[in-house]
JSON list of C-alpha atoms and ligand atoms in Angstrom, two decimals:
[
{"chain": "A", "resi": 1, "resn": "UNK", "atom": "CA", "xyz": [82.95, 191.91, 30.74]},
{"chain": "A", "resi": 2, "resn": "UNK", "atom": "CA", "xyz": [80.38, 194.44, 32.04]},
{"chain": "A", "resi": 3, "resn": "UNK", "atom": "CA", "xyz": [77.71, 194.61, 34.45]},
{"chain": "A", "resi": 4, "resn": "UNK", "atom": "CA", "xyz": [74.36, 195.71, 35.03]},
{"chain": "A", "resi": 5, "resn": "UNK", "atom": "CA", "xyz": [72.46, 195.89, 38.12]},
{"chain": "A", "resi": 6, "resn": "UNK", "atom": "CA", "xyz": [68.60, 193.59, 37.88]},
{"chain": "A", "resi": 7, "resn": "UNK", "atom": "CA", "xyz": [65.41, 193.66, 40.13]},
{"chain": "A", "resi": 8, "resn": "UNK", "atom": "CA", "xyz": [62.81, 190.93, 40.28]},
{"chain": "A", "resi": 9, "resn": "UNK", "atom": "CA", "xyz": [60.10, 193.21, 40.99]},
{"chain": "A", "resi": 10, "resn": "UNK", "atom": "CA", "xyz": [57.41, 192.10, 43.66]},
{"chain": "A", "resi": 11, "resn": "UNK", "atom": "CA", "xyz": [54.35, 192.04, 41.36]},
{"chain": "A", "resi": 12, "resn": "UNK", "atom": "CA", "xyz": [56.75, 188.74, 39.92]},
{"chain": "A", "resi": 13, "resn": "UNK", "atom": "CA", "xyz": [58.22, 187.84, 43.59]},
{"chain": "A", "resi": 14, "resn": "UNK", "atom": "CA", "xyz": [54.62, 187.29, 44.86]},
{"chain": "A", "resi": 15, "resn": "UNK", "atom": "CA", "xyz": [53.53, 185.47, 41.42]},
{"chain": "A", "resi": 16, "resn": "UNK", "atom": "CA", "xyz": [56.36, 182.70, 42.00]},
{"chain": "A", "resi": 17, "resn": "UNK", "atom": "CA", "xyz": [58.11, 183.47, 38.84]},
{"chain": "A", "resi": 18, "resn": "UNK", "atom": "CA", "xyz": [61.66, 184.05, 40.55]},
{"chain": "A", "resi": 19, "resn": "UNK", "atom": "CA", "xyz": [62.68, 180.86, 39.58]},
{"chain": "A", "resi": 20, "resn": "UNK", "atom": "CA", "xyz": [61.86, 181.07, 36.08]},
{"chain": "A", "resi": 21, "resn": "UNK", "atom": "CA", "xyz": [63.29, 184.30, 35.97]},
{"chain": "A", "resi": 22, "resn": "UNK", "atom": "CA", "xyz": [66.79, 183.12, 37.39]},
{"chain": "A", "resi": 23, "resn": "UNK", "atom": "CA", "xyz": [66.70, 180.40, 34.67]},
{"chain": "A", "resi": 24, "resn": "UNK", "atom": "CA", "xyz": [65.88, 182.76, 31.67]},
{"chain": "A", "resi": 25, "resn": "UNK", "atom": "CA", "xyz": [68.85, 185.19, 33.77]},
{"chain": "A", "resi": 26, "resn": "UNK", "atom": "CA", "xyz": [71.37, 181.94, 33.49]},
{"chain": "A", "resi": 27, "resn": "UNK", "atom": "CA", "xyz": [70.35, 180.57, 30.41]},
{"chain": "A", "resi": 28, "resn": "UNK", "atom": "CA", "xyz": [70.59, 183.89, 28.23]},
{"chain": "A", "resi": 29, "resn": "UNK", "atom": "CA", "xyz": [74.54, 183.60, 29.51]},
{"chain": "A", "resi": 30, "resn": "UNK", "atom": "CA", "xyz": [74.47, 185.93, 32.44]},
{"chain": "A", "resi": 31, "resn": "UNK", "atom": "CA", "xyz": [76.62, 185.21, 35.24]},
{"chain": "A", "resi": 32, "resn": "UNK", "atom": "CA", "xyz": [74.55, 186.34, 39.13]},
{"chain": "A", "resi": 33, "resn": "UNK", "atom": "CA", "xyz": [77.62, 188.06, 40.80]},
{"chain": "A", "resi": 34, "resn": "UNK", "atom": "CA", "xyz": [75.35, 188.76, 43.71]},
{"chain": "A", "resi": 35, "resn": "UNK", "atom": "CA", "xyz": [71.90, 188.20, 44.88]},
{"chain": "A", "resi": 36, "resn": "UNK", "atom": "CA", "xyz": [69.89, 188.74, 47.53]},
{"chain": "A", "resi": 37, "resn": "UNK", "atom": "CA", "xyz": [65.79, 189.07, 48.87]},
{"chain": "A", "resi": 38, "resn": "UNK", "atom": "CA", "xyz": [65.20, 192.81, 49.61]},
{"chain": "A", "resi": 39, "resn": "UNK", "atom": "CA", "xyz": [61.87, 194.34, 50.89]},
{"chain": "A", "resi": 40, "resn": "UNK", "atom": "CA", "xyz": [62.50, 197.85, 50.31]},
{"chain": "A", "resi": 41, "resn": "UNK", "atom": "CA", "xyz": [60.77, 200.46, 52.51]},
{"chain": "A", "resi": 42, "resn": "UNK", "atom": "CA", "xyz": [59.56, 203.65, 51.03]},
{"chain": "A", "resi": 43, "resn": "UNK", "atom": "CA", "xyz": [62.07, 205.41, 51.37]},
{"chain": "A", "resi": 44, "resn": "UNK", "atom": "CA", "xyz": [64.74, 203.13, 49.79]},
{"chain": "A", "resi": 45, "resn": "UNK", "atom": "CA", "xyz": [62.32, 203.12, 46.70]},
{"chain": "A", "resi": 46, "resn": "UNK", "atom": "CA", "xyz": [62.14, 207.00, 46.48]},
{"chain": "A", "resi": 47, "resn": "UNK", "atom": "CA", "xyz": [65.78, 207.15, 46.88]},
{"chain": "A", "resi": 48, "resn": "UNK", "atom": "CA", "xyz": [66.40, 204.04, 44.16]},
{"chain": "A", "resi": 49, "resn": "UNK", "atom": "CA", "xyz": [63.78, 205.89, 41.72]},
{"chain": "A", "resi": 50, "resn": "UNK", "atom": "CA", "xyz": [65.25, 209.88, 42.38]},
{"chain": "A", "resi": 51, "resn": "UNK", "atom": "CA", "xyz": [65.36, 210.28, 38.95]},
{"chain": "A", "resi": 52, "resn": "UNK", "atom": "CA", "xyz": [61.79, 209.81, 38.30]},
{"chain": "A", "resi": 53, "resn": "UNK", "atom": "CA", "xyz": [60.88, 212.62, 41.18]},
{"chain": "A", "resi": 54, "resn": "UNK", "atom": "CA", "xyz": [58.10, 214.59, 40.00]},
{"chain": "A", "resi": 55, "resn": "UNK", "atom": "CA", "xyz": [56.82, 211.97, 37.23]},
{"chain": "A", "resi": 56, "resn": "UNK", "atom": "CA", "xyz": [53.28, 211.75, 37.34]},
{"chain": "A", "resi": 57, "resn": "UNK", "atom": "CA", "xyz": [53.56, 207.81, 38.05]},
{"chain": "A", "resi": 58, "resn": "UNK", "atom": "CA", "xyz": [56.17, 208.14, 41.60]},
{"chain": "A", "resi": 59, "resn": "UNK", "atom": "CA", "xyz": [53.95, 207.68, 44.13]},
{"chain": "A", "resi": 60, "resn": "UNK", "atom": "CA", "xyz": [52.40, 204.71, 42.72]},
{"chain": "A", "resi": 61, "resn": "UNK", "atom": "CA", "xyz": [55.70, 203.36, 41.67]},
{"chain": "A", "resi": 62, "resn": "UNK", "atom": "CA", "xyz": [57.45, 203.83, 45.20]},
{"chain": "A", "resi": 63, "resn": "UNK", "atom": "CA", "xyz": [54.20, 202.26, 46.76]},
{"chain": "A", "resi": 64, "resn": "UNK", "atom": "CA", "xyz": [54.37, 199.48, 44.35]},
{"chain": "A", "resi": 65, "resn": "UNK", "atom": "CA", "xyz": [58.86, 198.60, 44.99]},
{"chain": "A", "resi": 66, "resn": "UNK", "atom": "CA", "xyz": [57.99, 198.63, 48.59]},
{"chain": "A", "resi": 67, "resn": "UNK", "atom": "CA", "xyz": [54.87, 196.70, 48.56]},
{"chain": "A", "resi": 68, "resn": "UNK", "atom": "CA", "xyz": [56.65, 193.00, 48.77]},
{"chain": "A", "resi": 69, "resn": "UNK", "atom": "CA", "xyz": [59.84, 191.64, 48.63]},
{"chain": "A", "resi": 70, "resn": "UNK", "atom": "CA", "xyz": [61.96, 191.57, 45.64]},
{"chain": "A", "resi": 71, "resn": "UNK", "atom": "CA", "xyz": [65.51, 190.42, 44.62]},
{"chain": "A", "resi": 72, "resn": "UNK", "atom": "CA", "xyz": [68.06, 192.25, 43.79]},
{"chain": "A", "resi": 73, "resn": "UNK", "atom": "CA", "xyz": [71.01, 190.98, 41.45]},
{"chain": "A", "resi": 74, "resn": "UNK", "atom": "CA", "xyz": [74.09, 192.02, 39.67]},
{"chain": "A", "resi": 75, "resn": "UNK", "atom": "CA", "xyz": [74.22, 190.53, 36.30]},
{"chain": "A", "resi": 76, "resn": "UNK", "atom": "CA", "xyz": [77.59, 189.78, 34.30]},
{"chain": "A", "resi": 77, "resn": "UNK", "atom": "CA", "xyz": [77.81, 188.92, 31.05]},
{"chain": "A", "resi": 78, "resn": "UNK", "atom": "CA", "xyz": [80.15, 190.76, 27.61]},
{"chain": "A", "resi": 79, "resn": "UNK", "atom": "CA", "xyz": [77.68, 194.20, 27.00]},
{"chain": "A", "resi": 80, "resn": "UNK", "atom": "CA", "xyz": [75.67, 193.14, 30.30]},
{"chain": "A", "resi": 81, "resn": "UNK", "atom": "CA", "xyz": [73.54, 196.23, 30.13]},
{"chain": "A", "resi": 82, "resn": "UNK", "atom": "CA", "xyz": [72.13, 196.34, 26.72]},
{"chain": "A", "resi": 83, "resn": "UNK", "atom": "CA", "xyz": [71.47, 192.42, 26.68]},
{"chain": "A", "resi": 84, "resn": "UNK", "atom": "CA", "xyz": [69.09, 192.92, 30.01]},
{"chain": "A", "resi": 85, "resn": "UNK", "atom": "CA", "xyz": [67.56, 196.04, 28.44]},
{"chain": "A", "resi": 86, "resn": "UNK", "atom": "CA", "xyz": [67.02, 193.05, 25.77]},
{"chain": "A", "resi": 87, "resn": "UNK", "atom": "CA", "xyz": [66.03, 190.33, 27.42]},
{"chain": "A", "resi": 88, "resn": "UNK", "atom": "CA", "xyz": [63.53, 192.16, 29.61]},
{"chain": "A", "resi": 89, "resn": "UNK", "atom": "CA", "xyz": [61.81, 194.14, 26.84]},
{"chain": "A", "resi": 90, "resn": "UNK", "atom": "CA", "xyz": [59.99, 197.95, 26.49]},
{"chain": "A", "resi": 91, "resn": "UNK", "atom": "CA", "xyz": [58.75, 199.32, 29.82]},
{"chain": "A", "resi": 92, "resn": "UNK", "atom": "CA", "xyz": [55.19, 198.29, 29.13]},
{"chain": "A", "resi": 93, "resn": "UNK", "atom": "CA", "xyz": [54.32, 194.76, 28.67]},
{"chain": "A", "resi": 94, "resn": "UNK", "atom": "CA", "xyz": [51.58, 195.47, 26.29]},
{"chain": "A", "resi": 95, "resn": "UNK", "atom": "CA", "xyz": [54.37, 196.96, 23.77]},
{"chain": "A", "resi": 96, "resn": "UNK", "atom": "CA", "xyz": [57.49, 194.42, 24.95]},
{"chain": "A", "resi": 97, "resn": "UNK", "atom": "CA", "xyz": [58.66, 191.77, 21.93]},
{"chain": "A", "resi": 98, "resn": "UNK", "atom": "CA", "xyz": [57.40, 188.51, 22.32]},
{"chain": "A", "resi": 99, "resn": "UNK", "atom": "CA", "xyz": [59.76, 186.41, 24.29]},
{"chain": "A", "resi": 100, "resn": "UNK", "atom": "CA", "xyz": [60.71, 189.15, 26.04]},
{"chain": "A", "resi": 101, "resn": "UNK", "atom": "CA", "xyz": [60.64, 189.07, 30.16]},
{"chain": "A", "resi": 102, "resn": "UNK", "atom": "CA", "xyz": [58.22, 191.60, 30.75]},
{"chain": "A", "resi": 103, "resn": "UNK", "atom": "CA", "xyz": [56.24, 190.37, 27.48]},
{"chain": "A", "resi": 104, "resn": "UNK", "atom": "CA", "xyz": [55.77, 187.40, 29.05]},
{"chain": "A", "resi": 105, "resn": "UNK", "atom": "CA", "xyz": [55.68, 188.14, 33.07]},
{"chain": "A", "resi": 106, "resn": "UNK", "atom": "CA", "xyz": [54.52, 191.95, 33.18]},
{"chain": "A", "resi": 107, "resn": "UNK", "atom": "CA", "xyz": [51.29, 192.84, 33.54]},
{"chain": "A", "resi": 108, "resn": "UNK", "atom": "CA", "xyz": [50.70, 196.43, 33.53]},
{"chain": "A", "resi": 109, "resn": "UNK", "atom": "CA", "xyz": [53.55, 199.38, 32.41]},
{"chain": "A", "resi": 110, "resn": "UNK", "atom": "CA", "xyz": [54.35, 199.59, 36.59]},
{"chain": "A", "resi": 111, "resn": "UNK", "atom": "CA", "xyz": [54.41, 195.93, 37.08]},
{"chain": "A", "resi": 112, "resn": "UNK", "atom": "CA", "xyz": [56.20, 195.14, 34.66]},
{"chain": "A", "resi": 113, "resn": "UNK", "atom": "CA", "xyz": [58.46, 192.14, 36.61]},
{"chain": "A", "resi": 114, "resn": "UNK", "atom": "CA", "xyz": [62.11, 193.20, 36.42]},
{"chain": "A", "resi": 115, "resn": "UNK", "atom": "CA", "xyz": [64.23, 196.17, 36.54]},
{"chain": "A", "resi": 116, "resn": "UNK", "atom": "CA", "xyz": [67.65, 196.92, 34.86]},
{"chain": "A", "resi": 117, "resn": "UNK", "atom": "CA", "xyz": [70.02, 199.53, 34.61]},
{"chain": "A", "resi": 118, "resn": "UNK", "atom": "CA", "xyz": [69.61, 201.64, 31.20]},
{"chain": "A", "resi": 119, "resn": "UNK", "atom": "CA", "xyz": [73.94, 202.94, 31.23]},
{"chain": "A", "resi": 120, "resn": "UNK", "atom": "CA", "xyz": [77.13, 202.79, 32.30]},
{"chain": "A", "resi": 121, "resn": "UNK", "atom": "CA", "xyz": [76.21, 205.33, 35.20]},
{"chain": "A", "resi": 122, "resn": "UNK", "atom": "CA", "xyz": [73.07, 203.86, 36.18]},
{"chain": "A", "resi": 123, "resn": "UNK", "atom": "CA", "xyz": [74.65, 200.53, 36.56]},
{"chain": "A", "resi": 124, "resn": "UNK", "atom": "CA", "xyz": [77.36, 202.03, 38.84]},
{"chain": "A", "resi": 125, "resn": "UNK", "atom": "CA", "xyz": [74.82, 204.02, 40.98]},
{"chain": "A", "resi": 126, "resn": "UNK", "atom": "CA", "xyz": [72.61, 201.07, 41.19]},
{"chain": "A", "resi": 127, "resn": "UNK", "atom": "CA", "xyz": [74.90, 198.14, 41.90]},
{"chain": "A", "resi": 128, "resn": "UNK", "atom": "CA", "xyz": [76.38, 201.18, 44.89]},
{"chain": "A", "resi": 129, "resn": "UNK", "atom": "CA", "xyz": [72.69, 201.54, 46.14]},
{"chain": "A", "resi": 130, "resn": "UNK", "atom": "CA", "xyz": [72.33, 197.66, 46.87]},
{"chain": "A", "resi": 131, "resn": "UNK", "atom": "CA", "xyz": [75.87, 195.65, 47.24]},
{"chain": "A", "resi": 132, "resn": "UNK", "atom": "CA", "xyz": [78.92, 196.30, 48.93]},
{"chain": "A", "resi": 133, "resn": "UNK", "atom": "CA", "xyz": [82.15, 196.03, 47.36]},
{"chain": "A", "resi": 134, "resn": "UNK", "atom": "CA", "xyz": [82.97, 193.30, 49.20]},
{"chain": "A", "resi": 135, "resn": "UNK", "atom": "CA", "xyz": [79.70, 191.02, 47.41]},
{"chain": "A", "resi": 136, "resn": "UNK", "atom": "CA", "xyz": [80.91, 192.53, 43.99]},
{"chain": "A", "resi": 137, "resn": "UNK", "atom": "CA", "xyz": [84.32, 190.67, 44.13]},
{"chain": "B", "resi": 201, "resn": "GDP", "atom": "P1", "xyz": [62.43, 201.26, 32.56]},
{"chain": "B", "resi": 201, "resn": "GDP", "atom": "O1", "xyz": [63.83, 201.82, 32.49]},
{"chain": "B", "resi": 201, "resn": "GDP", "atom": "O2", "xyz": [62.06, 200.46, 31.34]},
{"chain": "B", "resi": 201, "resn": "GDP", "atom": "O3", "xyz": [62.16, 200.49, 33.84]},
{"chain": "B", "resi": 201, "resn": "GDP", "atom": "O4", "xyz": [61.41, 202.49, 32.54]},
{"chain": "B", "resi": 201, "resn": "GDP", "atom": "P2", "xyz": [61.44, 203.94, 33.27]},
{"chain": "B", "resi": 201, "resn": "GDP", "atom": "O5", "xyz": [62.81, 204.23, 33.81]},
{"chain": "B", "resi": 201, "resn": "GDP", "atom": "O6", "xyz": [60.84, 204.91, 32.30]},
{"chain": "B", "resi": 201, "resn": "GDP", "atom": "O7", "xyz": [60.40, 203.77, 34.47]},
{"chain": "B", "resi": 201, "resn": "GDP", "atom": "C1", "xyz": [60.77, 203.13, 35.66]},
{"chain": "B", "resi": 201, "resn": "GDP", "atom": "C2", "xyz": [59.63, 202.27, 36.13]},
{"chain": "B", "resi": 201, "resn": "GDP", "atom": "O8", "xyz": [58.51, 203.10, 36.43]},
{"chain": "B", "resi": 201, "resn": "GDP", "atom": "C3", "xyz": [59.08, 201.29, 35.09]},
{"chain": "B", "resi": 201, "resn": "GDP", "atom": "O9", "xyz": [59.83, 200.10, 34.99]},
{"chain": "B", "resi": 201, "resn": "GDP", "atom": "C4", "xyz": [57.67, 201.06, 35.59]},
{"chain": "B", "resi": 201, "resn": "GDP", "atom": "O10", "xyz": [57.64, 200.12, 36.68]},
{"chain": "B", "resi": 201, "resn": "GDP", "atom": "C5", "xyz": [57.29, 202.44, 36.11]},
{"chain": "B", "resi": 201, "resn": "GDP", "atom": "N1", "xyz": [56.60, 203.25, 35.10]},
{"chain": "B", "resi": 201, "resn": "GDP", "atom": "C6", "xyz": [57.10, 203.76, 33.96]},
{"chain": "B", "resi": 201, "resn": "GDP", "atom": "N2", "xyz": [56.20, 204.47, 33.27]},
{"chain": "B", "resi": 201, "resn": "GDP", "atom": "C7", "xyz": [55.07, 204.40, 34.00]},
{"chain": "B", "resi": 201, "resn": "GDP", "atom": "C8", "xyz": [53.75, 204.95, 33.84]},
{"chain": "B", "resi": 201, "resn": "GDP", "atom": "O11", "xyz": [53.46, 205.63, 32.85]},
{"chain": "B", "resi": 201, "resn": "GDP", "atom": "N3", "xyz": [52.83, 204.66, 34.82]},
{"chain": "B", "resi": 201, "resn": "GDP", "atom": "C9", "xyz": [53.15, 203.91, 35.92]},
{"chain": "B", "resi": 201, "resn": "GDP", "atom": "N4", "xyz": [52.19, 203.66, 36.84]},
{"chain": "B", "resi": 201, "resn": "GDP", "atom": "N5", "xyz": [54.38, 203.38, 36.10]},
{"chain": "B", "resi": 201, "resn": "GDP", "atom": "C10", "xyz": [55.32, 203.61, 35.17]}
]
């Protein structure tokens, strides 16, 4: 078993597409360890995205994970983090597979309706940044 660390992004929060979300989530064989609604401020964002520091697209991505609530999940599931990399599809809607998540709920490469961890590491920084070890049990 492995897992991987999910957003619903707001641009899908504020579209009322969490539910079908958590369905595709459950019915692609993912057990939600934990879950909860998060409205991140800026700061959490910049500190989430501190990889992507100094991309041309940060600002506008920070502004964008802190403009609404989202929800945060950890996903498990055998290979957890290359089946959501899967399920959700490539970073920009326009080039995801069909049937993918953000193929079908993204609408522009930033809102591109979910998030997931893209290794091992990530996961493990990721899951840190949002859940206790006591919600991870
Ligand atoms: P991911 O791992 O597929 O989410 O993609 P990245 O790690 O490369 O980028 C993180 C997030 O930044 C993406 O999910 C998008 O929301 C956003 N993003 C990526 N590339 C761009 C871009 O070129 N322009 C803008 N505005 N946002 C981007």
């Amino acid at each position: 078993m492995e897992r991987t660390f999910a957003i619903i992004k707001p641009d899908a929060v504020e579209r009322r597409l969490t539910g079908q979300i958590l369905g595709r989530i459950e019915g692609s064989g993912f057990t939600i360890r934990a879950m909860r609604f998060e409205h991140l401020t800026r700061a959490d964002a910049e500190g989430f995205y501190a990889v992507h520091r100094g991309r041309p697209f940060f600002r506008a991505l920070t502004e964008f994970m802190s403009s609404g609530p989202c929800v945060v999940l950890a996903l498990e599931a055998p290979d957890a983090i290359r089946k959501w990399r899967d399920l959700m599809g490539a970073t920009d809607p326009a080039k995801a597979a069909p049937g993918t998540l953000r193929k079908e709920f993204g609408s522009s490469i930033e809102r591109n309706a979910t998030h997931g961890s893209d290794a091992p590491e990530t996961a493990a920084f990721e899951l840190g940044y949002f859940f206790r070890g006591m919600d991870l049990i």
